[in-house]
Coordinates of C-alpha atoms and ligand atoms in Angstrom, one line a residue:
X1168 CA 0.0 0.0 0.0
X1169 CA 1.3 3.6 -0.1
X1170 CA 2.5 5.7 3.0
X1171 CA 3.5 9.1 3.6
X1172 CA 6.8 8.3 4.7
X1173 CA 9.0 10.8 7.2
X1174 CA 12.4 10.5 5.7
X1175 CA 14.2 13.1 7.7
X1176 CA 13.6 16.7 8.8
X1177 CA 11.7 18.6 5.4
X1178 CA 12.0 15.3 3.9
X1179 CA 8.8 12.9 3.3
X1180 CA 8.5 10.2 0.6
X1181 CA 5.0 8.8 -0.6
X1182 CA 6.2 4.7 -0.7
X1183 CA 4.7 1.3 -1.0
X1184 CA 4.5 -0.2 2.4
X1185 CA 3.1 -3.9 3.4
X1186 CA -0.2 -3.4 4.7
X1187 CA -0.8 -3.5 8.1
X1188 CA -3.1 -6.7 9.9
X1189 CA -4.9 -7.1 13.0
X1190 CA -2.0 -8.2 14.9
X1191 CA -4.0 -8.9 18.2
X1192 CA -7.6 -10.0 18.4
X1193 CA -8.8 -6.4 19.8
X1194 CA -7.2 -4.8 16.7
X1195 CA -9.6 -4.0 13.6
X1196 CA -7.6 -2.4 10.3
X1197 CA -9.5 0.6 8.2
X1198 CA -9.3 1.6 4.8
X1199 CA -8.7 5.2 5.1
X1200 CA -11.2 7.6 3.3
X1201 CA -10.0 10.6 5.0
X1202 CA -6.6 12.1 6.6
X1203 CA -5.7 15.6 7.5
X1204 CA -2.2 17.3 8.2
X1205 CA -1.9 18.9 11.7
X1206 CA 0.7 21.8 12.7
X1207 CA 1.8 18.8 15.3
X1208 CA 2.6 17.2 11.8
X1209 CA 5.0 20.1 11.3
X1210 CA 6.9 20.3 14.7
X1211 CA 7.6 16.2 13.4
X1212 CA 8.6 17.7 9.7
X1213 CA 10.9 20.2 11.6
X1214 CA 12.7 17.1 12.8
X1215 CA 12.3 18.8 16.6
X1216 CA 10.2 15.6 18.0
X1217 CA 11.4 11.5 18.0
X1218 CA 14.6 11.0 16.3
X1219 CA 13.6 7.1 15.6
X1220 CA 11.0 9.0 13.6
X1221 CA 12.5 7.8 9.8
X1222 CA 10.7 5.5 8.6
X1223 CA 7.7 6.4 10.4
X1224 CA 4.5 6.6 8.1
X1225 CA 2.8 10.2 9.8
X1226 CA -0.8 10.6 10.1
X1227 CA -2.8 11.0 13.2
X1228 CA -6.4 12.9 11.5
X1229 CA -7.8 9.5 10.3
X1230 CA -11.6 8.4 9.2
X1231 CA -12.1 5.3 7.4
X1232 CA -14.1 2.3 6.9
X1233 CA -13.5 -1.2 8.4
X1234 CA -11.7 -3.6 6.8
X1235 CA -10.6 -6.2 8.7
X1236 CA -11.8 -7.2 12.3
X1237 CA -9.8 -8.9 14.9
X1238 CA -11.8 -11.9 16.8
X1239 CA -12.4 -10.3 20.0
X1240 CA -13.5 -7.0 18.8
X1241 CA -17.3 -7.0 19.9
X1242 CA -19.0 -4.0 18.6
X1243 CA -17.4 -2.9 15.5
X1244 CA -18.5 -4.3 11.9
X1245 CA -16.8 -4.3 8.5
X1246 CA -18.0 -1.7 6.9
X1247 CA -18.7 0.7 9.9
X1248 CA -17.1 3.8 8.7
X1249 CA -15.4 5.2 11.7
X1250 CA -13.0 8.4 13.0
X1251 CA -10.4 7.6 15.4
X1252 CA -9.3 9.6 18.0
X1253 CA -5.3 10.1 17.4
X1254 CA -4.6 9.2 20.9
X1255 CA -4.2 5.8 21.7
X1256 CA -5.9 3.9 24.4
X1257 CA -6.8 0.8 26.2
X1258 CA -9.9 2.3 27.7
X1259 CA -9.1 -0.1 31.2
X1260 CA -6.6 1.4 32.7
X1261 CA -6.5 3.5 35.8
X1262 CA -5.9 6.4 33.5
X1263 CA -8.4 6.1 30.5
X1264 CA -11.5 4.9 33.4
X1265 CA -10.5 8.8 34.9
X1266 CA -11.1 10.3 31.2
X1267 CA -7.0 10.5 30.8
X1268 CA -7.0 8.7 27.4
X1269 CA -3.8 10.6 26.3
X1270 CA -2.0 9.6 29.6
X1271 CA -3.3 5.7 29.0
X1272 CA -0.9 3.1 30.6
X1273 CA -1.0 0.3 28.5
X1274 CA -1.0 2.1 25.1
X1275 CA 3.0 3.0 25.2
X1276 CA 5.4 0.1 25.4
X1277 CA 8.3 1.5 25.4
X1278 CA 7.5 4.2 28.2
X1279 CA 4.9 2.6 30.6
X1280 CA 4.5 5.3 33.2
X1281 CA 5.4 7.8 30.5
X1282 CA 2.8 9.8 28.3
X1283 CA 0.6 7.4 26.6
X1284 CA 0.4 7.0 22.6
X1285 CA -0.4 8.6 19.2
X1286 CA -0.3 7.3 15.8
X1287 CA 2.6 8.2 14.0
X1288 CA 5.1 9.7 16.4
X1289 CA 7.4 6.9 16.8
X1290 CA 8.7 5.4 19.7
X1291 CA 8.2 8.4 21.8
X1292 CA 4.1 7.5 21.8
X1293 CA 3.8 3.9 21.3
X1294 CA 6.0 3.4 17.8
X1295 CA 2.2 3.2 15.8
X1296 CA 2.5 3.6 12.0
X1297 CA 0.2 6.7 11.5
X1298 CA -2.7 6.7 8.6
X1299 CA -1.6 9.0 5.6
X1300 CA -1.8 5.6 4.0
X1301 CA -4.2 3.4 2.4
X1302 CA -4.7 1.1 5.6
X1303 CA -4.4 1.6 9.3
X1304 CA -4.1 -0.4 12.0
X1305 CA -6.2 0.6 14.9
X1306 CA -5.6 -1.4 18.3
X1307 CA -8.8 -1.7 21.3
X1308 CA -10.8 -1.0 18.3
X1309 CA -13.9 -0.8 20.4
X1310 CA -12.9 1.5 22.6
X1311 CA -10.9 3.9 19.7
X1312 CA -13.8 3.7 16.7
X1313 CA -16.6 6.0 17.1
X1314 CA -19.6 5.2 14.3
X1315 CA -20.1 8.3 12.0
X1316 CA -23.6 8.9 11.4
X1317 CA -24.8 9.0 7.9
X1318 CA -25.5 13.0 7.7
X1319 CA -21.8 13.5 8.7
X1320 CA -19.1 13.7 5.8
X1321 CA -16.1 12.6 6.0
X1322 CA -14.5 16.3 5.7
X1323 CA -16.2 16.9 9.0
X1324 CA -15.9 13.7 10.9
X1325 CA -11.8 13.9 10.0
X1326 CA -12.0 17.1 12.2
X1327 CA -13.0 14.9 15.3
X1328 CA -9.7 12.9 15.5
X1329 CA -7.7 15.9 16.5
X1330 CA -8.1 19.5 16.0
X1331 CA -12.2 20.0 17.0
X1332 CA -12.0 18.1 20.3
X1333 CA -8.5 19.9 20.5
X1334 CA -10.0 23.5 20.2
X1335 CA -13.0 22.6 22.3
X1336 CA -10.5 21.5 25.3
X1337 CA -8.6 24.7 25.0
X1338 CA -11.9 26.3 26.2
X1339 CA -12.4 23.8 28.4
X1340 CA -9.4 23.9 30.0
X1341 CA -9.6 27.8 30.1
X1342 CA -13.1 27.7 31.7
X1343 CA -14.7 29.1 29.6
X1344 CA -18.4 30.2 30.4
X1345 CA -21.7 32.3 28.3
X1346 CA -20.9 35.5 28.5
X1347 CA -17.1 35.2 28.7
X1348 CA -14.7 37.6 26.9
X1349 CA -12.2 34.9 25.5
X1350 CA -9.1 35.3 23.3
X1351 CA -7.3 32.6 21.4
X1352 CA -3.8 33.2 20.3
X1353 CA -3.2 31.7 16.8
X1354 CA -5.8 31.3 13.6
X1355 CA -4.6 27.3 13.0
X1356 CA -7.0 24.7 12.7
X1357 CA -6.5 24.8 16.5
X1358 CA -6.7 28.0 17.0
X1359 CA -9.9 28.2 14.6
X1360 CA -11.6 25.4 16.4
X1361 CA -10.9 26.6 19.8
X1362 CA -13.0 30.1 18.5
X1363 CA -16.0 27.8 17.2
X1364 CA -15.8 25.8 20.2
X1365 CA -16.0 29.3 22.6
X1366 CA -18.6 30.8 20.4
X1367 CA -20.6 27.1 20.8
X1368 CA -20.1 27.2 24.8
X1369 CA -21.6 30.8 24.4
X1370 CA -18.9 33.1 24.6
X1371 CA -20.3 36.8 23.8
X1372 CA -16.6 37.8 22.5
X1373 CA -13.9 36.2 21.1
X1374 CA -10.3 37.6 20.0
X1375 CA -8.7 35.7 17.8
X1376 CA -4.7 36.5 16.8
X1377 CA -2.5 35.7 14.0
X1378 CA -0.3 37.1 11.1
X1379 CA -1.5 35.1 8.1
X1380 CA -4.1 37.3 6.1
X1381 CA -6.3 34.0 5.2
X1382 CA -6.0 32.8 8.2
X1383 CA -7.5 35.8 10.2
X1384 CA -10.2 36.0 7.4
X1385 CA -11.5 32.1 8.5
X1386 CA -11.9 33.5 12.4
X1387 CA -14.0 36.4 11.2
X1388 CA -16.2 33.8 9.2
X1389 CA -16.5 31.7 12.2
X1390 CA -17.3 34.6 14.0
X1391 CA -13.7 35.7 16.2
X1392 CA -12.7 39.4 16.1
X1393 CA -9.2 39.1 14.0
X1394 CA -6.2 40.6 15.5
X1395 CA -3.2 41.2 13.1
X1396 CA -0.4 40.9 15.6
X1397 CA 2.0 42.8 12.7
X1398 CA -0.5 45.2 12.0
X1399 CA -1.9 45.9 15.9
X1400 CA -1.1 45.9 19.4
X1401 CA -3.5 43.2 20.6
X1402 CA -2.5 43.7 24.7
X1403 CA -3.7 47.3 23.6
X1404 CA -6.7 46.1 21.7
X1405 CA -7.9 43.9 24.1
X1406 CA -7.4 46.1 27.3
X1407 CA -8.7 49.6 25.3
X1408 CA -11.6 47.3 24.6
X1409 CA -12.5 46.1 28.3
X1410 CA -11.9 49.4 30.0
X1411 CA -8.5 47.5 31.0
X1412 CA -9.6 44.7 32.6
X1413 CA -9.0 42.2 30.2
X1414 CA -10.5 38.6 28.7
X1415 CA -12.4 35.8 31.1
X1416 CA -10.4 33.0 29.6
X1417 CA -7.8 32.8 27.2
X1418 CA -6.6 29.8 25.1
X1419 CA -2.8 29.4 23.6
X1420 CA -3.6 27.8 20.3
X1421 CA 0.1 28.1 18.6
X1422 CA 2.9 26.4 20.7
X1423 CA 6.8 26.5 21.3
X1424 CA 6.9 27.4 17.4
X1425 CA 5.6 30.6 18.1
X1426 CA 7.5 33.2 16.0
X1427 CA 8.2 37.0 15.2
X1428 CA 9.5 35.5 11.9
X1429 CA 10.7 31.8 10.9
X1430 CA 10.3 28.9 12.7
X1431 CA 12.8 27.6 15.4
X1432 CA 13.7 24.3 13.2
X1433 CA 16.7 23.3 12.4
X1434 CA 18.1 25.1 9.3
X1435 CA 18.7 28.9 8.8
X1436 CA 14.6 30.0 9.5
X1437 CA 15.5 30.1 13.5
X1438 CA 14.0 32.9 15.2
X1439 CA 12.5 31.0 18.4
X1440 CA 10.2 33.1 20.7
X1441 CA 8.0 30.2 21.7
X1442 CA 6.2 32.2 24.5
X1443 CA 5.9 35.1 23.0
X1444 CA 1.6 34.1 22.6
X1445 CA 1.9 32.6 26.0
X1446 CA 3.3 35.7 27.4
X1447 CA 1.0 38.1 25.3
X1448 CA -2.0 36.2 27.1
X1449 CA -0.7 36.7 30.2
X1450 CA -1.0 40.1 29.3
X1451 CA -4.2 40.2 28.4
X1452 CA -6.0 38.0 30.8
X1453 CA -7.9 39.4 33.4
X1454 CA -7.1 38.9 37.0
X1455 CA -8.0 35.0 38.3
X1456 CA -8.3 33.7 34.5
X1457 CA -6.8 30.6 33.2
X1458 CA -5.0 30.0 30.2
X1459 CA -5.5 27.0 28.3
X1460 CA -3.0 25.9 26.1
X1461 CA -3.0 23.0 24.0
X1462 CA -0.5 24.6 21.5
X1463 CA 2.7 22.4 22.1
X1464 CA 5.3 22.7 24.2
X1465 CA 7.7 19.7 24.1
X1466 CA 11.3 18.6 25.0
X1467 CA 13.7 19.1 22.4
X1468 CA 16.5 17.5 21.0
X1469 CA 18.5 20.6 22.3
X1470 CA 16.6 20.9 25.0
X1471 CA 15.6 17.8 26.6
X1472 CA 13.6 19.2 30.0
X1473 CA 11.6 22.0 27.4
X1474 CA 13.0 24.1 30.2
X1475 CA 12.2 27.9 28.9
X1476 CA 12.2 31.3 31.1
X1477 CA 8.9 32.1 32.3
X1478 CA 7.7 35.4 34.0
X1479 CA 6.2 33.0 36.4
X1480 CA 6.1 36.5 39.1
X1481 CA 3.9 38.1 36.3
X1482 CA 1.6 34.5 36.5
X1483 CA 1.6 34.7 40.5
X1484 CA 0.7 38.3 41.0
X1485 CA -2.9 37.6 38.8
X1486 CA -3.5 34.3 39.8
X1487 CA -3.3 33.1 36.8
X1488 CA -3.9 29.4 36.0
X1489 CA -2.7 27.2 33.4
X1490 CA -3.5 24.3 32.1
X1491 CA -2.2 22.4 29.3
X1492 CA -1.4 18.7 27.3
X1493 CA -2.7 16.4 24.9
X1494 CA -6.9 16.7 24.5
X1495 CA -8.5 13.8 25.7
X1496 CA -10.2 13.5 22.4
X1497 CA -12.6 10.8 23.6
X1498 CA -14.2 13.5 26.1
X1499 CA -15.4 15.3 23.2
X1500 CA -15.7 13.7 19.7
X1501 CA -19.2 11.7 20.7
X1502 CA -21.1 15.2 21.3
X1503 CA -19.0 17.1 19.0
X1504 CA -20.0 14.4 16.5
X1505 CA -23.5 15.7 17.9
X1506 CA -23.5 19.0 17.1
X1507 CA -22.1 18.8 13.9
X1508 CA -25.1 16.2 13.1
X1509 CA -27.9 19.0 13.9
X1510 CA -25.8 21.5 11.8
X1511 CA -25.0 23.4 15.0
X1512 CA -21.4 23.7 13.7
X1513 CA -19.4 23.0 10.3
X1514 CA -15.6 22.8 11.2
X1515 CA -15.2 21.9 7.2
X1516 CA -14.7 25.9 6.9
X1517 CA -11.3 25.2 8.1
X1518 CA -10.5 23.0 4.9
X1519 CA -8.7 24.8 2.4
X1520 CA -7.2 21.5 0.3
X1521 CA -8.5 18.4 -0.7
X1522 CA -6.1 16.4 -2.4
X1523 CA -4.5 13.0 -3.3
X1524 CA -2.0 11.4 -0.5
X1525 CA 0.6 11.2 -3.4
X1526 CA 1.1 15.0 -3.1
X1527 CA 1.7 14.7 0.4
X1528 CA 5.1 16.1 0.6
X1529 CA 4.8 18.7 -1.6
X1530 CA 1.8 20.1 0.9
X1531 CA 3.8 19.5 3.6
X1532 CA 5.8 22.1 2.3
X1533 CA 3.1 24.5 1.1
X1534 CA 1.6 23.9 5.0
X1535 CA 4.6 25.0 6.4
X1536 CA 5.4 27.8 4.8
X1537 CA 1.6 29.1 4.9
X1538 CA 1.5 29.5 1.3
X1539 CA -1.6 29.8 -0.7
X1540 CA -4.0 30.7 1.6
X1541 CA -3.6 27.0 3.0
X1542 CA -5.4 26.1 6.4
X1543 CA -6.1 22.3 6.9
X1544 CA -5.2 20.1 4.0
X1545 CA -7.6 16.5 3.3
X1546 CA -5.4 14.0 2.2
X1547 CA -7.4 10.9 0.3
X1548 CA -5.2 7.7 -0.1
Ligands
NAD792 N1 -2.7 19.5 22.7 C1 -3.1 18.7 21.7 O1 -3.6 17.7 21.9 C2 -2.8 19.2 20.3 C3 -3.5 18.7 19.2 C4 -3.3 19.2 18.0 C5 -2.4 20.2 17.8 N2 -1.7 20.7 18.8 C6 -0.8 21.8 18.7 O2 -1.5 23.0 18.5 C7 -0.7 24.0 17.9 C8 -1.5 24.6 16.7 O3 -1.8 23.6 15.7 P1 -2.3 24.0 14.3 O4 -2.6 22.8 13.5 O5 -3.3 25.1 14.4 O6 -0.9 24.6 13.7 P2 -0.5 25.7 12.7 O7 1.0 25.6 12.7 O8 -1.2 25.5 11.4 O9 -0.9 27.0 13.4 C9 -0.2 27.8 14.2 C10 -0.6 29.3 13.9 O10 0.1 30.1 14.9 C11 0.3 31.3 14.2 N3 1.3 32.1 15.0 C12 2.7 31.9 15.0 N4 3.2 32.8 15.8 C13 2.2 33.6 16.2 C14 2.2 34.8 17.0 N5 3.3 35.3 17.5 N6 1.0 35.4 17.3 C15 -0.2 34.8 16.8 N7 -0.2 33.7 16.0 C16 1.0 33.1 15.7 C17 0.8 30.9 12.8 O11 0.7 31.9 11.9 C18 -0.2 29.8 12.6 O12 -1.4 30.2 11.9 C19 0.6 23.2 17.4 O13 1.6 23.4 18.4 C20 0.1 21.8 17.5 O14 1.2 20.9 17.8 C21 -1.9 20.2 20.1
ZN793 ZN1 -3.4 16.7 14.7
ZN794 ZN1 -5.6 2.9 29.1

């Protein structure tokens, strides 16, 4: 079958692979229909994350149908077209029965008591082949496959593995309440979602910041008050706007790649100011808010610890909270699922490209580089 391969840093290959089986009875394989690129894609393109990562086929956005079924797998079907969650779980374990799917403690054999597993992040989460491919191998199948209904595409369900659930637990995280002022930092897919998701839990403002034109044109569709941070002051926006006392709840949507310019990759791009959202929240929250950040902010091969310098007497003297990590995406996708069903919501908008998995690579690139007007790119296999 063919597989989006990661080669090296800014190197990917399209390749024939052997297809995967059910290698234990809980296991079912899909046929993907459906498989999205995620900025986390990018921090593993930059070559910053897993360095047994060659030879790793990427892809954790995955929706297909069922292919093959292992023989203990009770309540999925062949046929059932499905959307996994891209973190892994048992669904037994102290930490999945406590709504900690990301943290499960069987999923990851090669870190136990470590953070749990992802598809297609190498050993560092598990060492699972991810599904930019034509098959994918999907372990504790019933606890991982949620049914899509018939009145749900597979443009929208795709959204549901990662980056919908992700945006909506950024708000969650945050707290965020009706009537809340919120701003998100960063016009992603994230960053996107997590302005749907506050406008869905009834937030009456929502800032949203970035620097890419097309990007801050998608948040005013969806309803976000764009922020040009090259263009506009948004501590001075924000406070000017709330007779200086600042947003309810705030929501870092970018993570440690955070930039004035370039991206802190290897190679001659590097400016690195990966709290400079973080700190630009801090700014703007109002006294007692939390911050929710599931942007990422991981250990690097030059830094090991992700140690960075943090105004933490700035954080004390508001109370500020923050809370951060994977999304639990299994908290969410069921009633997200919902709500996209009764045409509540349509996270499709963030879709810019639908195209075949052969041109992975060269989107990859055009992703990267925020070229085109490009947002969230559909791969089909
Ligand atoms: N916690 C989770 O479970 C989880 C899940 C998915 C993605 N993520 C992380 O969320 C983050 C965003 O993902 P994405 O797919 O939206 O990525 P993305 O790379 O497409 O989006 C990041 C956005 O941040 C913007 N940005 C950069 N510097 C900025 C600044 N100084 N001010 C304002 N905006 C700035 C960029 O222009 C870009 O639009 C990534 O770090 C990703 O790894 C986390
Ligand atoms: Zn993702
Ligand atoms: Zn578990």
């Amino acid at each position: 079958m063919k597989a989006n391969v990661y080669m090296g840093p800014y190197k990917l290959e399209v390749k024939d692979k052997p297809k995967p089986k059910v290698e234990r009875p809980t296991d079912v394989v899909l046929k993907i229909t459906a498989t999205c690129i995620c900025g986390s894609d990018l921090h593993l393109y930059h070559g910053l994350i897993a360095p047994d990562l060659p030879g790793q086929t990427l892809g954790h956005e995955n929706v297909g149908v069922v292919d093959e079924v292992g023989s203990a797998v009770q309540f999925v079907k062949k046929g059932d077209r499905v959307v996994v969650p891209f973190n892994i779980s048992c669904g037994a374990c102290q930490f999945c029965n406590s709504g900690l799917w990301s943290m499960c403690d069987n999923a990851n054999p090669y870190n136990p008591k470590g953070p749990g597993a992802a598809f297609g992040y190498a050993k560092l989460l598990g060492g699972y082949d991810g599904g930019q491919a034509e098959y994918l191998r999907v372990p504790w199948a019933d606890t991982m496959c949620l049914k899509i209904p018939d009145n749900v595409r597979d443009d929208q369900a795709v959204l549901l593995a990662d980056i919908f659930p992700t945006g909506f637990f950024g708000c969650d995280i945050a707290g965020v309440k009706p009537g809340h002022v919120v701003v998100v930092g960063g016009c992603g897919p994230v960053g996107l979602m997590a302005q749907m998701s506050a406008l869905l839990r009834g937030a009456a403002r929502v800032y949203a910041t970035d620097r890419v034109p097309a990007r801050l044109e998608l948040a005013k569709k969806i309803g976000a008050v764009p922020i040009n941070v090259d263009k506009e002051d948004p501590v001075k926006r924000i406070l000017s706007d709330t007779d200086g006392w600042g947003a309810d709840a705030c929501v870092e949507a970018v993570g440690y790649e955070a930039t004035g310019k370039g991206v802190m990759a290897p190679g001659p791009k590097v400016e690195a100011k990966p709290l400079v959202v973080l700190e630009t929240l801090m700014k703007v929250a109002k006294k007692g808010a939390v911050i929710g950040m599931p942007g990422l902010f991981a250990p690097t091969p030059a830094d090991p610890e992700g140690r960075v310098s943090f105004p933490l007497g700035a954080a004390f003297t508001k109370e500020l909270g923050f809370r951060m990590g994977q999304c639990n995406v299994k908290n969410y996708n069921r009633y997200l699922m919902q709500a996209i069903a009764d045409k509540r919501v349509d996270p499709s908008i963030v879709i810019t490209h639908r195209e075949p998995l052969e041109k992975a690579p060269q989107l990859y690139e055009q992703f990267d580089k925020r070229e085109g007007g490009i947002v969230k790119v559909l791969l089909k296999p």
